[in-house]
mmCIF file of C-alpha atoms and ligand atoms in Angstrom:
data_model
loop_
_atom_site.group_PDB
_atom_site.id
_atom_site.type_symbol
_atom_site.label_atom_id
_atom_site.label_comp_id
_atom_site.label_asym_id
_atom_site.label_seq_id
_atom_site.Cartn_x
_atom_site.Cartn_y
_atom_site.Cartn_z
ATOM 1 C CA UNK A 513 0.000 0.000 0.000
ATOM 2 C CA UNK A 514 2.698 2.061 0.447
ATOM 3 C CA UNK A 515 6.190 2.808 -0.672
ATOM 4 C CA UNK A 516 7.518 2.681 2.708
ATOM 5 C CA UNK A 517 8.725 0.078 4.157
ATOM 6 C CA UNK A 518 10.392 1.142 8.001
ATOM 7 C CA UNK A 519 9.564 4.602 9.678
ATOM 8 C CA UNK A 520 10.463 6.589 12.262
ATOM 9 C CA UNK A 521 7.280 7.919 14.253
ATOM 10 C CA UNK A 522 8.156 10.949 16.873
ATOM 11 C CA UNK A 523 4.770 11.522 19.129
ATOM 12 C CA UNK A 524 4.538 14.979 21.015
ATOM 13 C CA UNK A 525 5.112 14.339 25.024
ATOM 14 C CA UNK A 526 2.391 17.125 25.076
ATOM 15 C CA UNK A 527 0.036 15.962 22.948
ATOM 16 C CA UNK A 528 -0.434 12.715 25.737
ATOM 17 C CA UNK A 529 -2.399 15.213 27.795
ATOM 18 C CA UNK A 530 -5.568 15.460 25.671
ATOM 19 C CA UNK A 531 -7.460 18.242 27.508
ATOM 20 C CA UNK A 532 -5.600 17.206 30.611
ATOM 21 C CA UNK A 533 -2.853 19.588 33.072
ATOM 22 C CA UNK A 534 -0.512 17.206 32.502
ATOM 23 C CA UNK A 535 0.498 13.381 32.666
ATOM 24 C CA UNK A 536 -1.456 11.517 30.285
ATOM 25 C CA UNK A 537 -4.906 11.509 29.179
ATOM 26 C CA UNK A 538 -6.184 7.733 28.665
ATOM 27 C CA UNK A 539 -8.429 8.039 26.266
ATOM 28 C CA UNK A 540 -5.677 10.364 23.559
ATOM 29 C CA UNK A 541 -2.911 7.368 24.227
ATOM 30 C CA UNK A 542 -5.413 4.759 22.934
ATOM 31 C CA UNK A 543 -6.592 6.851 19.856
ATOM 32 C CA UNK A 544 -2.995 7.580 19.128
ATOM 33 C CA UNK A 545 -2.479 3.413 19.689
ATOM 34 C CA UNK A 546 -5.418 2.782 17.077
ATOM 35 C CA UNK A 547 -4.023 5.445 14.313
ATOM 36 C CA UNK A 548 -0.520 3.081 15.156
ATOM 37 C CA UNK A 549 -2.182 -0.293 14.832
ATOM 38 C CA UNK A 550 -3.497 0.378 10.925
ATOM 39 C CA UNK A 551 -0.130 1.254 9.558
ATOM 40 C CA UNK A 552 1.733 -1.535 11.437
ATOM 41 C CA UNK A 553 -0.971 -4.218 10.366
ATOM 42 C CA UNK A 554 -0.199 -3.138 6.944
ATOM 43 C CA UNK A 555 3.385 -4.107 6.821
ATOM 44 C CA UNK A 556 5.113 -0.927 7.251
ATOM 45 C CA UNK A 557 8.433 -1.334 10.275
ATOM 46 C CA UNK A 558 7.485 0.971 12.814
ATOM 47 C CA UNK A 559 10.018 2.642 15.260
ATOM 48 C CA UNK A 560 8.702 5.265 17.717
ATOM 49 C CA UNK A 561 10.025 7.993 20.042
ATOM 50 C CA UNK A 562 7.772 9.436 22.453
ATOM 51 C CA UNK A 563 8.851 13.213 23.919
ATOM 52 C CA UNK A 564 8.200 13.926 27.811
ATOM 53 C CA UNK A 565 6.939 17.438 27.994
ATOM 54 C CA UNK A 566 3.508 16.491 29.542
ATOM 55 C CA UNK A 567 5.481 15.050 32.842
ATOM 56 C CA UNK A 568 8.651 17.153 32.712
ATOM 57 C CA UNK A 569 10.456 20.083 30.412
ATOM 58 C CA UNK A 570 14.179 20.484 31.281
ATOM 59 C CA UNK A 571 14.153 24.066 29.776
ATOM 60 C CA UNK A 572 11.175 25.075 31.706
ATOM 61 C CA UNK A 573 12.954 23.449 35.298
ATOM 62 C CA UNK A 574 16.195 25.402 34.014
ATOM 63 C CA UNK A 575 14.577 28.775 33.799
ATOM 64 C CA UNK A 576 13.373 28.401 37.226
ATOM 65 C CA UNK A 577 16.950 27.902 38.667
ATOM 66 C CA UNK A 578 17.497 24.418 38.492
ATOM 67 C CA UNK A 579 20.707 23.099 37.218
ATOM 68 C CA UNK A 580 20.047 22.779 33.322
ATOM 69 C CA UNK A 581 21.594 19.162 32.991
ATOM 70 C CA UNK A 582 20.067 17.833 36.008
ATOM 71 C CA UNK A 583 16.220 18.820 34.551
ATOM 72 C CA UNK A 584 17.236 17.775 31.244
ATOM 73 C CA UNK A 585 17.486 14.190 32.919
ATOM 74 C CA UNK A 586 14.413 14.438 34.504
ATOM 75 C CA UNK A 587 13.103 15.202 30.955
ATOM 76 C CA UNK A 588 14.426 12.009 29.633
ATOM 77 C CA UNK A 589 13.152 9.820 32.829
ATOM 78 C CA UNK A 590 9.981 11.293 31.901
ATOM 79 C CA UNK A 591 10.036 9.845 28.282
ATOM 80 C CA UNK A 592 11.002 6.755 29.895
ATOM 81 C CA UNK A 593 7.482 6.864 31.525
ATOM 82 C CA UNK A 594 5.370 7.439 28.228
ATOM 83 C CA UNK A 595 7.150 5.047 26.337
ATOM 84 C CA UNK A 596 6.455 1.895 29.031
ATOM 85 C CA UNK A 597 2.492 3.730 29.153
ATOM 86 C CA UNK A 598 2.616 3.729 25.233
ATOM 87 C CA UNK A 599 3.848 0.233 25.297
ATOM 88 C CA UNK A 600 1.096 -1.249 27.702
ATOM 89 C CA UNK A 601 -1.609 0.292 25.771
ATOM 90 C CA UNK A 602 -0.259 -1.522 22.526
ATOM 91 C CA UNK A 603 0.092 -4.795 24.811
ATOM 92 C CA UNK A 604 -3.923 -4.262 25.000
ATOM 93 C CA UNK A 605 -4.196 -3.082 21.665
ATOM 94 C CA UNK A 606 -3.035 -6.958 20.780
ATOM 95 C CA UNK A 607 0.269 -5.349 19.008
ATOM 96 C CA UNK A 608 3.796 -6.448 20.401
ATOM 97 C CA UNK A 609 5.813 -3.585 21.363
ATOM 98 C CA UNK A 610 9.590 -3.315 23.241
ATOM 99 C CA UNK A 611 10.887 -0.774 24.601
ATOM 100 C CA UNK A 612 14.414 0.338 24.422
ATOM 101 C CA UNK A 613 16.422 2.716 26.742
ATOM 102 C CA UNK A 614 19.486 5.197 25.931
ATOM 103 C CA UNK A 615 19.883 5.435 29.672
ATOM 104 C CA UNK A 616 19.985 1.895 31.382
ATOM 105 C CA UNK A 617 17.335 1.405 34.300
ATOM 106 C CA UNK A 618 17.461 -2.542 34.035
ATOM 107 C CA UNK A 619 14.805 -3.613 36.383
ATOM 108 C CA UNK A 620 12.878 -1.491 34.264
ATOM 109 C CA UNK A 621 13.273 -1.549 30.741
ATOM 110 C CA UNK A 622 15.979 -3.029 28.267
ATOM 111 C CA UNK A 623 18.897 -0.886 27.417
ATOM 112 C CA UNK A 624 18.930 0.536 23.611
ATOM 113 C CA UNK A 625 21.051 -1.945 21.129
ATOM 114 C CA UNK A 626 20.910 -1.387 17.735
ATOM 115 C CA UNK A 627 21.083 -4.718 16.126
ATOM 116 C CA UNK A 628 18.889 -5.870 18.898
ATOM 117 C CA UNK A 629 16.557 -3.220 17.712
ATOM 118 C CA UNK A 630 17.168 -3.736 13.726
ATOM 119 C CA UNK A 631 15.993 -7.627 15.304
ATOM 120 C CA UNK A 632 12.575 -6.766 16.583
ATOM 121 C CA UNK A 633 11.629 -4.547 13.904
ATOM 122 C CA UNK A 634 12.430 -7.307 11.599
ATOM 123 C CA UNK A 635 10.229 -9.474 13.474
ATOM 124 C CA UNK A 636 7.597 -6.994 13.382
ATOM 125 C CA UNK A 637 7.779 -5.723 16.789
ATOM 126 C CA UNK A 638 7.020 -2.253 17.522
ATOM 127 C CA UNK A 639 10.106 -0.850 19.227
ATOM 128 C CA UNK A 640 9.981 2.392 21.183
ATOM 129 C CA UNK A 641 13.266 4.378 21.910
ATOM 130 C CA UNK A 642 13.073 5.746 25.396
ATOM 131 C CA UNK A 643 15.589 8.515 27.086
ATOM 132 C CA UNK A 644 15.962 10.600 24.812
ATOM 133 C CA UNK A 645 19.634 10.295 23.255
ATOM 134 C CA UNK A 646 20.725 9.787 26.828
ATOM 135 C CA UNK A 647 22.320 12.854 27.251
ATOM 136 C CA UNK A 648 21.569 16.451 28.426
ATOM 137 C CA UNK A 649 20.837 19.300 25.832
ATOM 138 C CA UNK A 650 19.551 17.421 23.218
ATOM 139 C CA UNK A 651 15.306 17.153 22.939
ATOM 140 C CA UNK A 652 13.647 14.063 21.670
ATOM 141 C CA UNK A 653 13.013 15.575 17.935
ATOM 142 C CA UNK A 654 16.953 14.901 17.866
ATOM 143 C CA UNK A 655 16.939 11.266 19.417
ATOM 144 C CA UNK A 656 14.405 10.445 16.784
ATOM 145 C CA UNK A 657 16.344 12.142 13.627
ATOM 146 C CA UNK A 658 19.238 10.407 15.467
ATOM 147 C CA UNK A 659 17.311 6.525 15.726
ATOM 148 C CA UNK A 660 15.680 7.223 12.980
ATOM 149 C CA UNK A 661 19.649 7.571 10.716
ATOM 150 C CA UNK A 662 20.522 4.521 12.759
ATOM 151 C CA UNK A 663 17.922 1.834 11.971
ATOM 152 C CA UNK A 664 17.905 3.110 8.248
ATOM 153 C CA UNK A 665 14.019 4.313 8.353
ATOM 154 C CA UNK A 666 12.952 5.851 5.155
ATOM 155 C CA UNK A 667 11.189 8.827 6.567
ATOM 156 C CA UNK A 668 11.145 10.499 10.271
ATOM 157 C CA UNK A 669 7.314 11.170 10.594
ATOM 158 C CA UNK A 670 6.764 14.247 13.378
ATOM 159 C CA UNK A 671 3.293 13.956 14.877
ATOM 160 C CA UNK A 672 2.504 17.337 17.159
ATOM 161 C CA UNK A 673 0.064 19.928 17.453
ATOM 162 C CA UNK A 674 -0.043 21.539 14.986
ATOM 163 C CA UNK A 675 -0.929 20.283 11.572
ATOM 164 C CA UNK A 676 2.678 21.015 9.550
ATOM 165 C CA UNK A 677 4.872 24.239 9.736
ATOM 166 C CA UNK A 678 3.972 27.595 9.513
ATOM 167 C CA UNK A 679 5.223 30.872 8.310
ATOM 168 C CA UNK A 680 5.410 31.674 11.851
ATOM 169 C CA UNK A 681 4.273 29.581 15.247
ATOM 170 C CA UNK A 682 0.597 29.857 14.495
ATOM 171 C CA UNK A 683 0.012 29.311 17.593
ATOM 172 C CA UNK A 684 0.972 32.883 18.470
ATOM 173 C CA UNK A 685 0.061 34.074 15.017
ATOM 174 C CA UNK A 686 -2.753 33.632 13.131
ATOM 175 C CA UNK A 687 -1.969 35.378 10.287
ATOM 176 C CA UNK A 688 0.682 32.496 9.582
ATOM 177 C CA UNK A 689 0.630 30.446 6.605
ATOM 178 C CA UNK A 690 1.019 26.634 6.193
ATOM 179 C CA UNK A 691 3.572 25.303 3.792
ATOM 180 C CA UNK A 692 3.053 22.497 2.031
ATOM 181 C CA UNK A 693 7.149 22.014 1.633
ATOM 182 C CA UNK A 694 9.805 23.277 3.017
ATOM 183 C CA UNK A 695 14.007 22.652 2.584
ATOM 184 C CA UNK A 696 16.281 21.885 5.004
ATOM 185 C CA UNK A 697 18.269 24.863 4.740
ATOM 186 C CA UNK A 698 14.775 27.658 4.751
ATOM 187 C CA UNK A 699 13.302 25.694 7.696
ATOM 188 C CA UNK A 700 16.829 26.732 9.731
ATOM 189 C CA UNK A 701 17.241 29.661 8.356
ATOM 190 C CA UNK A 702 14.263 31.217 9.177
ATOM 191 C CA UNK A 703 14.354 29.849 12.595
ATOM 192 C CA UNK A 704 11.224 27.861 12.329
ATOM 193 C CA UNK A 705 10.928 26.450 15.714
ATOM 194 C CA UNK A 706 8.650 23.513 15.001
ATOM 195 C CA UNK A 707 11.961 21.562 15.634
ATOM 196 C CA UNK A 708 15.345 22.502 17.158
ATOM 197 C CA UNK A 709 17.909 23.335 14.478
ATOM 198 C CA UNK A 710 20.080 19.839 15.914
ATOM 199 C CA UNK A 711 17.240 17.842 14.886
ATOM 200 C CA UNK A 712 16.757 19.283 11.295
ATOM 201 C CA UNK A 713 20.975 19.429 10.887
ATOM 202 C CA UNK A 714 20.903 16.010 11.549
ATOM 203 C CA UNK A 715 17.890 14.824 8.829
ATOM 204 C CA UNK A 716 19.631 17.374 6.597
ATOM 205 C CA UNK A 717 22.943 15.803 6.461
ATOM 206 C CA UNK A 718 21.715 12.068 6.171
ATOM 207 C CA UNK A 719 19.053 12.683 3.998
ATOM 208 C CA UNK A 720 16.422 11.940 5.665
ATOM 209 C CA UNK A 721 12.873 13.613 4.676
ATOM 210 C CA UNK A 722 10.437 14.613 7.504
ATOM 211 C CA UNK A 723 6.841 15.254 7.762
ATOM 212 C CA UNK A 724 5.167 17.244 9.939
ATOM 213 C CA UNK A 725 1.545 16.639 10.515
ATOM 214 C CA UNK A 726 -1.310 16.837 13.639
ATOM 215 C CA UNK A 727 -1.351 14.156 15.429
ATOM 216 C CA UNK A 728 -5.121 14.911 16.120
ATOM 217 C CA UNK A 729 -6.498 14.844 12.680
ATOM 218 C CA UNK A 730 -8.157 10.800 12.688
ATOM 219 C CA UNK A 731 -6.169 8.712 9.596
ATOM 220 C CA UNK A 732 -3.520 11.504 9.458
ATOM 221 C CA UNK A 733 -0.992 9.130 9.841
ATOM 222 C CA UNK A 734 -2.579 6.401 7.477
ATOM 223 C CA UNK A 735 -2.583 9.011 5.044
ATOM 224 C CA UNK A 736 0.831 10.024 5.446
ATOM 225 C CA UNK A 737 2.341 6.380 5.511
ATOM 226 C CA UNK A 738 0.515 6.367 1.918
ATOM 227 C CA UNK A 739 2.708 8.549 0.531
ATOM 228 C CA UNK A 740 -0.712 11.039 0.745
ATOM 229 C CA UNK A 741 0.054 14.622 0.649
ATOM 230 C CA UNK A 742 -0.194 15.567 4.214
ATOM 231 C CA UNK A 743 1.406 18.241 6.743
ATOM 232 C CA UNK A 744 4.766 19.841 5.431
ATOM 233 C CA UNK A 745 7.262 17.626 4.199
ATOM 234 C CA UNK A 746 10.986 18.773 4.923
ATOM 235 C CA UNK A 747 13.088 17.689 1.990
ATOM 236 C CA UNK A 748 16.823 18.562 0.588
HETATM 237 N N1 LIG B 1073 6.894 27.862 12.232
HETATM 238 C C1 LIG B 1073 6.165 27.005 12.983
HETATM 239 N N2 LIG B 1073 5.327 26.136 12.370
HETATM 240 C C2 LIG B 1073 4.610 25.251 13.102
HETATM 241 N N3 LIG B 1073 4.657 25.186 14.456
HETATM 242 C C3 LIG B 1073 5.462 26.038 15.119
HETATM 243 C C4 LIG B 1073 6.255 26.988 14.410
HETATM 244 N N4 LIG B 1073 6.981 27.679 15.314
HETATM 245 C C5 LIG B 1073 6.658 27.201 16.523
HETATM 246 N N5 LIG B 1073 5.734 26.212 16.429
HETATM 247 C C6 LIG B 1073 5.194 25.509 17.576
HETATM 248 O O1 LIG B 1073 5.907 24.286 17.668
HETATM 249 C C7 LIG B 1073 5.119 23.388 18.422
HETATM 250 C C8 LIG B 1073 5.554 21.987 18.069
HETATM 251 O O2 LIG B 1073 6.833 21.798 18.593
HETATM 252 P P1 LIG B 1073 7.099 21.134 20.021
HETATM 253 O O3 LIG B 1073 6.459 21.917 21.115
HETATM 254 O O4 LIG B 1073 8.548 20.849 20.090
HETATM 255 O O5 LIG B 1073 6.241 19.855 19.801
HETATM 256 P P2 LIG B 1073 6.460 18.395 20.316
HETATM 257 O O6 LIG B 1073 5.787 18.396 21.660
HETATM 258 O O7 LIG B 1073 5.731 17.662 19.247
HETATM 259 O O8 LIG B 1073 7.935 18.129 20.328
HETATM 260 C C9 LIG B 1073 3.686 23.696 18.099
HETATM 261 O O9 LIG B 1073 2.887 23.650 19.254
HETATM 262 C C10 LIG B 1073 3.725 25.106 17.504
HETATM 263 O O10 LIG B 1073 2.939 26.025 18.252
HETATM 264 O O1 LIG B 1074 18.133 13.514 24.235
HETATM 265 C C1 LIG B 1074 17.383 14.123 25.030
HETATM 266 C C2 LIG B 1074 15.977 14.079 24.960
HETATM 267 C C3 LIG B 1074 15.219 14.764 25.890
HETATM 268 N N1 LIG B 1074 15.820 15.481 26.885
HETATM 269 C C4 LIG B 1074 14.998 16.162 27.911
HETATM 270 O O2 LIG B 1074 13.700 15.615 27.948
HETATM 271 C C5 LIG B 1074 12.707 16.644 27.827
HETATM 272 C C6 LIG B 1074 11.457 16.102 27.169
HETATM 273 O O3 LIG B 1074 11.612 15.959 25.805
HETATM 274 P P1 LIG B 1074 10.916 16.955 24.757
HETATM 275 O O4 LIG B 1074 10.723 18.295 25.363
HETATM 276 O O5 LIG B 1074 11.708 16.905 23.501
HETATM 277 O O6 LIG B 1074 9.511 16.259 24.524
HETATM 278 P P2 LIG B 1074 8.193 16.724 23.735
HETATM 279 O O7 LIG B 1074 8.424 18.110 23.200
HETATM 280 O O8 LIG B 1074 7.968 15.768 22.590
HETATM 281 O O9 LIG B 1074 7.074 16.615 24.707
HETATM 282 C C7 LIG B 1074 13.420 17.767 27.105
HETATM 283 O O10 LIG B 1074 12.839 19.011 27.372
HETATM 284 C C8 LIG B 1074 14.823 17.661 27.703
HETATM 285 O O11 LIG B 1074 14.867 18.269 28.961
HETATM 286 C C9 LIG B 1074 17.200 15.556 26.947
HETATM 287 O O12 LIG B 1074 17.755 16.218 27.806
HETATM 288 N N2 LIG B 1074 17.946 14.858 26.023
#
């Protein structure tokens, strides 16, 4: 059905909470599970890394006068916790998942290994990569450009809240316009902040397309998987 054949799927942290504070919303994790189930039934590898910013944001502890490295830790513990909640709700979902670490925590979840990895997605396991890259500074958009140039996945598909990138954050202005593509180069250029100019370098120099697209719109990621014309797609 589609031309793809392994992808990379980063989920917003924030986009857990549904109309929730914070933590995550029960009812958003098992629509986002459903949207996950389609495309993996159909034969396409799926890889996923899931950010944190519902539990914990290391820039946000940092501005309050904690030490920068230390919340950026807590950030990645946090993804630790979304990935094993993401994981149990495939386990009811009837789809096999793993989860994979970049900061070992053995008693909880298996440390990251790539060929182990390459392994289970050949198997066609799910396999969600938790902690971040495992070190401070970094965000999760990286970790996934970063897993997603390691396991060889055709396309790093960014699933947020907002439906692809704007002229501007339209979430501040809505006089913003969508674009339908975008290169490497103008997205960093202009400083569009969708993703952190690491994670974008990183696509940039291996290649490696991204789409941007809501992760609220129902079949959005069906769509995209298709090859459909979806979101913004970030290309050389
Ligand atoms: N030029 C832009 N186009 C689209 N979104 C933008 C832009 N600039 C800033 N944003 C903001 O980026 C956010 C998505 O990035 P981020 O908060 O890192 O999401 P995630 O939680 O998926 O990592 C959106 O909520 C949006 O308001
Ligand atoms: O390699 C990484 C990945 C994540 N983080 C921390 O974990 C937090 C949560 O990740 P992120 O904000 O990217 O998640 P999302 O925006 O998807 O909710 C970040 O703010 C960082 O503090 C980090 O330090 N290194």
């Amino acid at each position: 059905m589609s031309g793809y054949k392994r992808v990379l799927l980063k989920l917003s942290g924030e986009a857990l909470m549904g109309d929730d504070a914070y933590g995550i919303n029960r009812a958003t994790i098992v629509k986002m599970v459903e949207d996950i189930a389609q495309v993996a039934r159909s034969g396409v590898q799926v890889a996923i890394v899931i950010g944190g910013g519902n539990i914990f944001r290391g820039v946000a502890g940092g501005a309050v006068g904690m030490d920068r490295a230390t919340a950026d830790y807590m950030g990645m513990l946090a993804t630790v916790m979304n990935s094993l909640a993401l994981a149990d709700a495939m386990r009811h979902a009837g789809l096999l998942a793993r989860v994979m670490s970049a900061i070992s925590i053995d008693q909880v979840v298996e440390s990251y290994v790539r060929p182990k990895a390459l392994q289970y997605l050949e198997e066609g396991k799910l396999v969600i990569f938790a902690g971040g890259t495992g070190n401070p500074f970094f965000t999760t958009d990286t970790a996934a450009a970063l897993r997603a140039a390691e396991i060889g996945a055709e396309v790093m598909l960014k699933a947020t809240k907002v439906d692809g990138i704007y002229t501007a954050d339209p979430a501040s202005d809505p006089a913003a316009t969508r674009y339908t593509s975008i290169s490497f180069d103008e997205a960093i250029v202009k400083r569009l902040q969708v993703m952190d100019a690491t994670a974008f370098a990183l696509c940039r120099d291996q290649g490696l397309p991204i789409r941007v697209f809501s992760i609220f719109k129902p079949g959005a990621l069906l769509r995209v998987v298709q090859g459909e014309s979806e979101g913004t797609l970030v290309h050389l």
